[in-house]
mmCIF file of C-alpha atoms in Angstrom:
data_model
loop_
_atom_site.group_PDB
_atom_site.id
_atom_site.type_symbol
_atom_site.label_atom_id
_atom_site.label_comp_id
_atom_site.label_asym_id
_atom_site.label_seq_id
_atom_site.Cartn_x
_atom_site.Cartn_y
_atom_site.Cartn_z
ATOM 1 C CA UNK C 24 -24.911 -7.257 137.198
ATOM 2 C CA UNK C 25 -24.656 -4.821 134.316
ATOM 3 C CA UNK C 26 -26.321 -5.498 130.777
ATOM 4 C CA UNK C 27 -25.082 -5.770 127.675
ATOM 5 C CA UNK C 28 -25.538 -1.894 125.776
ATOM 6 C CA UNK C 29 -26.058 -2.855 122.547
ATOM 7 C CA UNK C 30 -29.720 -4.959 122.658
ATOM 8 C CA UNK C 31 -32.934 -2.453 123.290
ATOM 9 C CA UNK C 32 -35.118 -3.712 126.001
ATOM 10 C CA UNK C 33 -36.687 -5.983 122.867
ATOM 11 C CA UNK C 34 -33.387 -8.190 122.216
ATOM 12 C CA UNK C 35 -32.289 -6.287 119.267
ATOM 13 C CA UNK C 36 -29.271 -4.978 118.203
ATOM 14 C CA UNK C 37 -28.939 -1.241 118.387
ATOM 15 C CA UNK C 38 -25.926 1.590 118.445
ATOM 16 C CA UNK C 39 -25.784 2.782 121.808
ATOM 17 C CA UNK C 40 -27.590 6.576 122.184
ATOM 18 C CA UNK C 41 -24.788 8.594 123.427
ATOM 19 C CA UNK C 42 -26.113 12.004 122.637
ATOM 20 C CA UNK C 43 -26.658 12.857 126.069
ATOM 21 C CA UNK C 44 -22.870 12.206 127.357
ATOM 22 C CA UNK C 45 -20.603 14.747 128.066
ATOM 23 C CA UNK C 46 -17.351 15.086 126.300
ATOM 24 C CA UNK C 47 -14.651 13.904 128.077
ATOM 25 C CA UNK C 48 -11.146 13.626 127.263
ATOM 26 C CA UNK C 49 -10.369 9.474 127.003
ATOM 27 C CA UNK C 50 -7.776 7.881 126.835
ATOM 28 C CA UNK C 51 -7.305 4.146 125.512
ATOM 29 C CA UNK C 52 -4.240 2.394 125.634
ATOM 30 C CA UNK C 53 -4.500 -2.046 124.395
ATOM 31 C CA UNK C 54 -1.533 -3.882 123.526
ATOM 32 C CA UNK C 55 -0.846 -7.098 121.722
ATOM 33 C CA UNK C 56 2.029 -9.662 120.257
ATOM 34 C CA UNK C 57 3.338 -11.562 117.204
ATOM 35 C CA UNK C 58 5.301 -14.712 117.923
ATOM 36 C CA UNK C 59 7.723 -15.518 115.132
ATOM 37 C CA UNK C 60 11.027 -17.966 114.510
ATOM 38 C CA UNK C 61 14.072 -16.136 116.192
ATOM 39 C CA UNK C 62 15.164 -15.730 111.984
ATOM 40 C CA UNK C 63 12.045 -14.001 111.049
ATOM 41 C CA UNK C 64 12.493 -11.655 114.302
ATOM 42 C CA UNK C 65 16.347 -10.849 112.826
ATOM 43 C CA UNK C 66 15.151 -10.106 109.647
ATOM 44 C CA UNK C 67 12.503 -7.395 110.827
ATOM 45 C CA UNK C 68 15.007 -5.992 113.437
ATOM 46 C CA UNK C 69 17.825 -5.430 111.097
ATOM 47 C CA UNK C 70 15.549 -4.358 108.458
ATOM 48 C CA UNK C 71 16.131 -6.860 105.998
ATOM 49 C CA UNK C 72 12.336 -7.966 104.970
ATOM 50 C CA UNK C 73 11.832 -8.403 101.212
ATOM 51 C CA UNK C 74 8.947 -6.190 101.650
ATOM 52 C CA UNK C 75 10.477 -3.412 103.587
ATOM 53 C CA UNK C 76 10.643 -1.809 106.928
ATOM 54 C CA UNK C 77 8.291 -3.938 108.617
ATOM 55 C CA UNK C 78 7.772 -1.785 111.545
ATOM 56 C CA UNK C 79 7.532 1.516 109.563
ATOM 57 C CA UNK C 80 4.433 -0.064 107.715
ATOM 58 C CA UNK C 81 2.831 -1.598 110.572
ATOM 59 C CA UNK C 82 2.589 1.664 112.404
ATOM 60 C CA UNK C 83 0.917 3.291 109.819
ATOM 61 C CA UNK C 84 -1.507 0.252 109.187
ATOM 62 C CA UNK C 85 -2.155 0.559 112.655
ATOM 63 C CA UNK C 86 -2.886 4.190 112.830
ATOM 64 C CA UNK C 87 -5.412 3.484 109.559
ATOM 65 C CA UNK C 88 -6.969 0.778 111.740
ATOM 66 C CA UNK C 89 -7.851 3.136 114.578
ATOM 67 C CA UNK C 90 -9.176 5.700 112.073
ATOM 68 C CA UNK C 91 -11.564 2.853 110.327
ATOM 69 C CA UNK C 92 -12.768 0.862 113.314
ATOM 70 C CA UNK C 93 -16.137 1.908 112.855
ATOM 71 C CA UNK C 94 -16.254 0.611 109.497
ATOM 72 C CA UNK C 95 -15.104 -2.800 110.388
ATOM 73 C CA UNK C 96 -16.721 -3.070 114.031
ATOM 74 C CA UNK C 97 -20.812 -2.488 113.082
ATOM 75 C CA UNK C 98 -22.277 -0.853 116.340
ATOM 76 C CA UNK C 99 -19.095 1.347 117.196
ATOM 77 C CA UNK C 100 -19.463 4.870 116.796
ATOM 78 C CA UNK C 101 -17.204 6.907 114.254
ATOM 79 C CA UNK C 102 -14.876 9.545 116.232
ATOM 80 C CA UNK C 103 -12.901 11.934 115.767
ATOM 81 C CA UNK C 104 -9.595 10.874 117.079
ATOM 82 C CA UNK C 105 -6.922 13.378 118.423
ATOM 83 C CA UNK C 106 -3.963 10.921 118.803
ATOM 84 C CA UNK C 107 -3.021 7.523 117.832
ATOM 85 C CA UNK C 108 0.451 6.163 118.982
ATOM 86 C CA UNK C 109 1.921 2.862 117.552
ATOM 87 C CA UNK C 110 4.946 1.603 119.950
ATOM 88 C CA UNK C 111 6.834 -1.597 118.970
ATOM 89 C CA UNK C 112 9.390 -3.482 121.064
ATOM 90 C CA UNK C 113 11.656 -6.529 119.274
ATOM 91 C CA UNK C 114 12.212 -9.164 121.972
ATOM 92 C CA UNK C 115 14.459 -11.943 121.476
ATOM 93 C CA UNK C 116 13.881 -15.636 122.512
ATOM 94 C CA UNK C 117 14.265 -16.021 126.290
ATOM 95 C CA UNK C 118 13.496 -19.128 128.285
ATOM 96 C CA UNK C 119 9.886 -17.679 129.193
ATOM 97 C CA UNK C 120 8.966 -16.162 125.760
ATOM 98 C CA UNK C 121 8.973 -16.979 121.943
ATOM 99 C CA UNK C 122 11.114 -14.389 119.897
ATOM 100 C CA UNK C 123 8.152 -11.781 119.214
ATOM 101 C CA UNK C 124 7.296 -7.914 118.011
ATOM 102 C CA UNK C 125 5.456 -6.317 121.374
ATOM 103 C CA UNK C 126 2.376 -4.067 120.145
ATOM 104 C CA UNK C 127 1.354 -1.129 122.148
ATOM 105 C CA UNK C 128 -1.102 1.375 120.906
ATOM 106 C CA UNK C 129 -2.595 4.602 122.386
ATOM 107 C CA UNK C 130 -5.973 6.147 121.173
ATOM 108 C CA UNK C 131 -7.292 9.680 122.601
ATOM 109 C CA UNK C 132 -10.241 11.698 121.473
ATOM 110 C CA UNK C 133 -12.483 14.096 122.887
ATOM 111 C CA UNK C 134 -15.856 13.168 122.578
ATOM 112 C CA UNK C 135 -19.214 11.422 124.252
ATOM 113 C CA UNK C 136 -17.649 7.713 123.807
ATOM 114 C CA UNK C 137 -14.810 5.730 124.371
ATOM 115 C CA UNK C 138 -11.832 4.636 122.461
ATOM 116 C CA UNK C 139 -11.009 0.928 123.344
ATOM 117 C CA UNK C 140 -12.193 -0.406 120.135
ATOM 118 C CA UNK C 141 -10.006 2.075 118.528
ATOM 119 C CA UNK C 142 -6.830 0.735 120.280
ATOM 120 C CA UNK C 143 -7.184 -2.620 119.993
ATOM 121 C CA UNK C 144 -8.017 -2.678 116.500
ATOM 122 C CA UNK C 145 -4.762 -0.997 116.122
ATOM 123 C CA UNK C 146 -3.151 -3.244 117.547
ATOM 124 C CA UNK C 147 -4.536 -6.056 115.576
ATOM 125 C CA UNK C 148 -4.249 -4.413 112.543
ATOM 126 C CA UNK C 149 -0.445 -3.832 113.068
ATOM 127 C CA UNK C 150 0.055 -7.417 114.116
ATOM 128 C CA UNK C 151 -1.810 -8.748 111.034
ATOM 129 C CA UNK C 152 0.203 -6.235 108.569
ATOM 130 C CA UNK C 153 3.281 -7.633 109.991
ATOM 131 C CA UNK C 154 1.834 -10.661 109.661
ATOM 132 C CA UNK C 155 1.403 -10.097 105.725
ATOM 133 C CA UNK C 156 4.811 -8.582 105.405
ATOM 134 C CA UNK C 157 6.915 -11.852 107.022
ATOM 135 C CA UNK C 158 4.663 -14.566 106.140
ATOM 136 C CA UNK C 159 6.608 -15.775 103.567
ATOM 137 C CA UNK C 160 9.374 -16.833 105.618
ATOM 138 C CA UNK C 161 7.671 -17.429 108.183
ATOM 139 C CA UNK C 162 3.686 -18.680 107.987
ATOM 140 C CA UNK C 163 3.950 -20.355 111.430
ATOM 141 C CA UNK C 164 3.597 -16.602 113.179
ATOM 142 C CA UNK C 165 1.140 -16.095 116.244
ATOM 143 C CA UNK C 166 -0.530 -13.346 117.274
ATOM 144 C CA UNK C 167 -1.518 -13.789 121.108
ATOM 145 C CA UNK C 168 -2.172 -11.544 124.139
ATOM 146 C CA UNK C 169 -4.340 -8.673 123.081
ATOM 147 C CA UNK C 170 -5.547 -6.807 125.705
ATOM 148 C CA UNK C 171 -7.177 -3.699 127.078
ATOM 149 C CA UNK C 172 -4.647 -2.505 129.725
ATOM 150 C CA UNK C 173 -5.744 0.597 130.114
ATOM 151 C CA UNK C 174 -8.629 3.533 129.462
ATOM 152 C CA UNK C 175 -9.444 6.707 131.169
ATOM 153 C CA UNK C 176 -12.535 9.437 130.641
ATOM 154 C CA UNK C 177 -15.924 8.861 130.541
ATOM 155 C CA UNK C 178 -18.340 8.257 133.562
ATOM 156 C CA UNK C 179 -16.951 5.135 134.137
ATOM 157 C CA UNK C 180 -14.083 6.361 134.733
ATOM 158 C CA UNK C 181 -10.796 4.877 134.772
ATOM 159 C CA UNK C 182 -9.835 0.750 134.257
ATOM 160 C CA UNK C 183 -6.301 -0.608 134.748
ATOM 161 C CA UNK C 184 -5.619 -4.064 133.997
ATOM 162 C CA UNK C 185 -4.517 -6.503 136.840
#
């Protein structure tokens, strides 16, 4: 069974050393939703928010929270990222799913360490800013299903969600 990386052989909490990894091109890609009312979803697809285009602002807010994830996540490393991509899909209300904004974002660098945490925290960060933009028609919003589905590079190689 593997161990936890980020407690020295002491129990304490420590950045993991990865000075002696080769850089690798990687390759994260996470993905995430918002479920809203079927009228909240209208107003973002059609553009109609009081605040703006919703989508337009979450992708940037998403992009800033793949650039600050070290700041906000304390034993992550700070990287230099060559590519963050925000995607956003508006699904309507079917008989398996709530009406909901899909979240897909892709982080790549070139570097010594991964870029998971740098995905999904763009993907939460877009989810909360569209959160903030629609809440006040809507404060009954839920953001579910963020996930990992996919990373490449590194010596671990690659991981594909099931």
């Amino acid at each position: 069974m593997s161990t936890f990386t980020h407690f020295d052989t002491t129990g304490q909490a420590h950045m993991v050393d990865v000075a002696s990894k080769p850089a690798t091109h990687r390759i994260a890609i996470a993905s995430g939703r918002i479920q809203m009312l079927p009228a909240t979803l209208a107003l973002i697809a059609e553009g109609n928010a009081k605040k703006g285009d919703v989508l337009g602002i979450a992708r940037i807010a998403g992009i800033q929270g793949a650039k600050r994830t070290s700041d906000l996540i304390p034993l992550c490393h700070p990287i230099a990222l060559t590519r963050v991509a925000m995607d956003f899909a508006v699904v309507a209300e079917s008989a398996t799913h709530a009406a909901h904004v899909h979240c897909q974002a892709t982080a790549e660098t070139v570097g010594p360490t991964g870029v998971e945490m740098e995905a999904l925290t763009a993907v939460q960060v877009a989810l909360l800013t569209i959160y903030d933009m629609c809440k006040a028609v809507d404060r009954g919003m839920t953001i579910t299903d963020v996930k990992l589905l996919e990373k490449h590079g590194g010596k671990s190689g690659s991981f594909v969600a099931g």
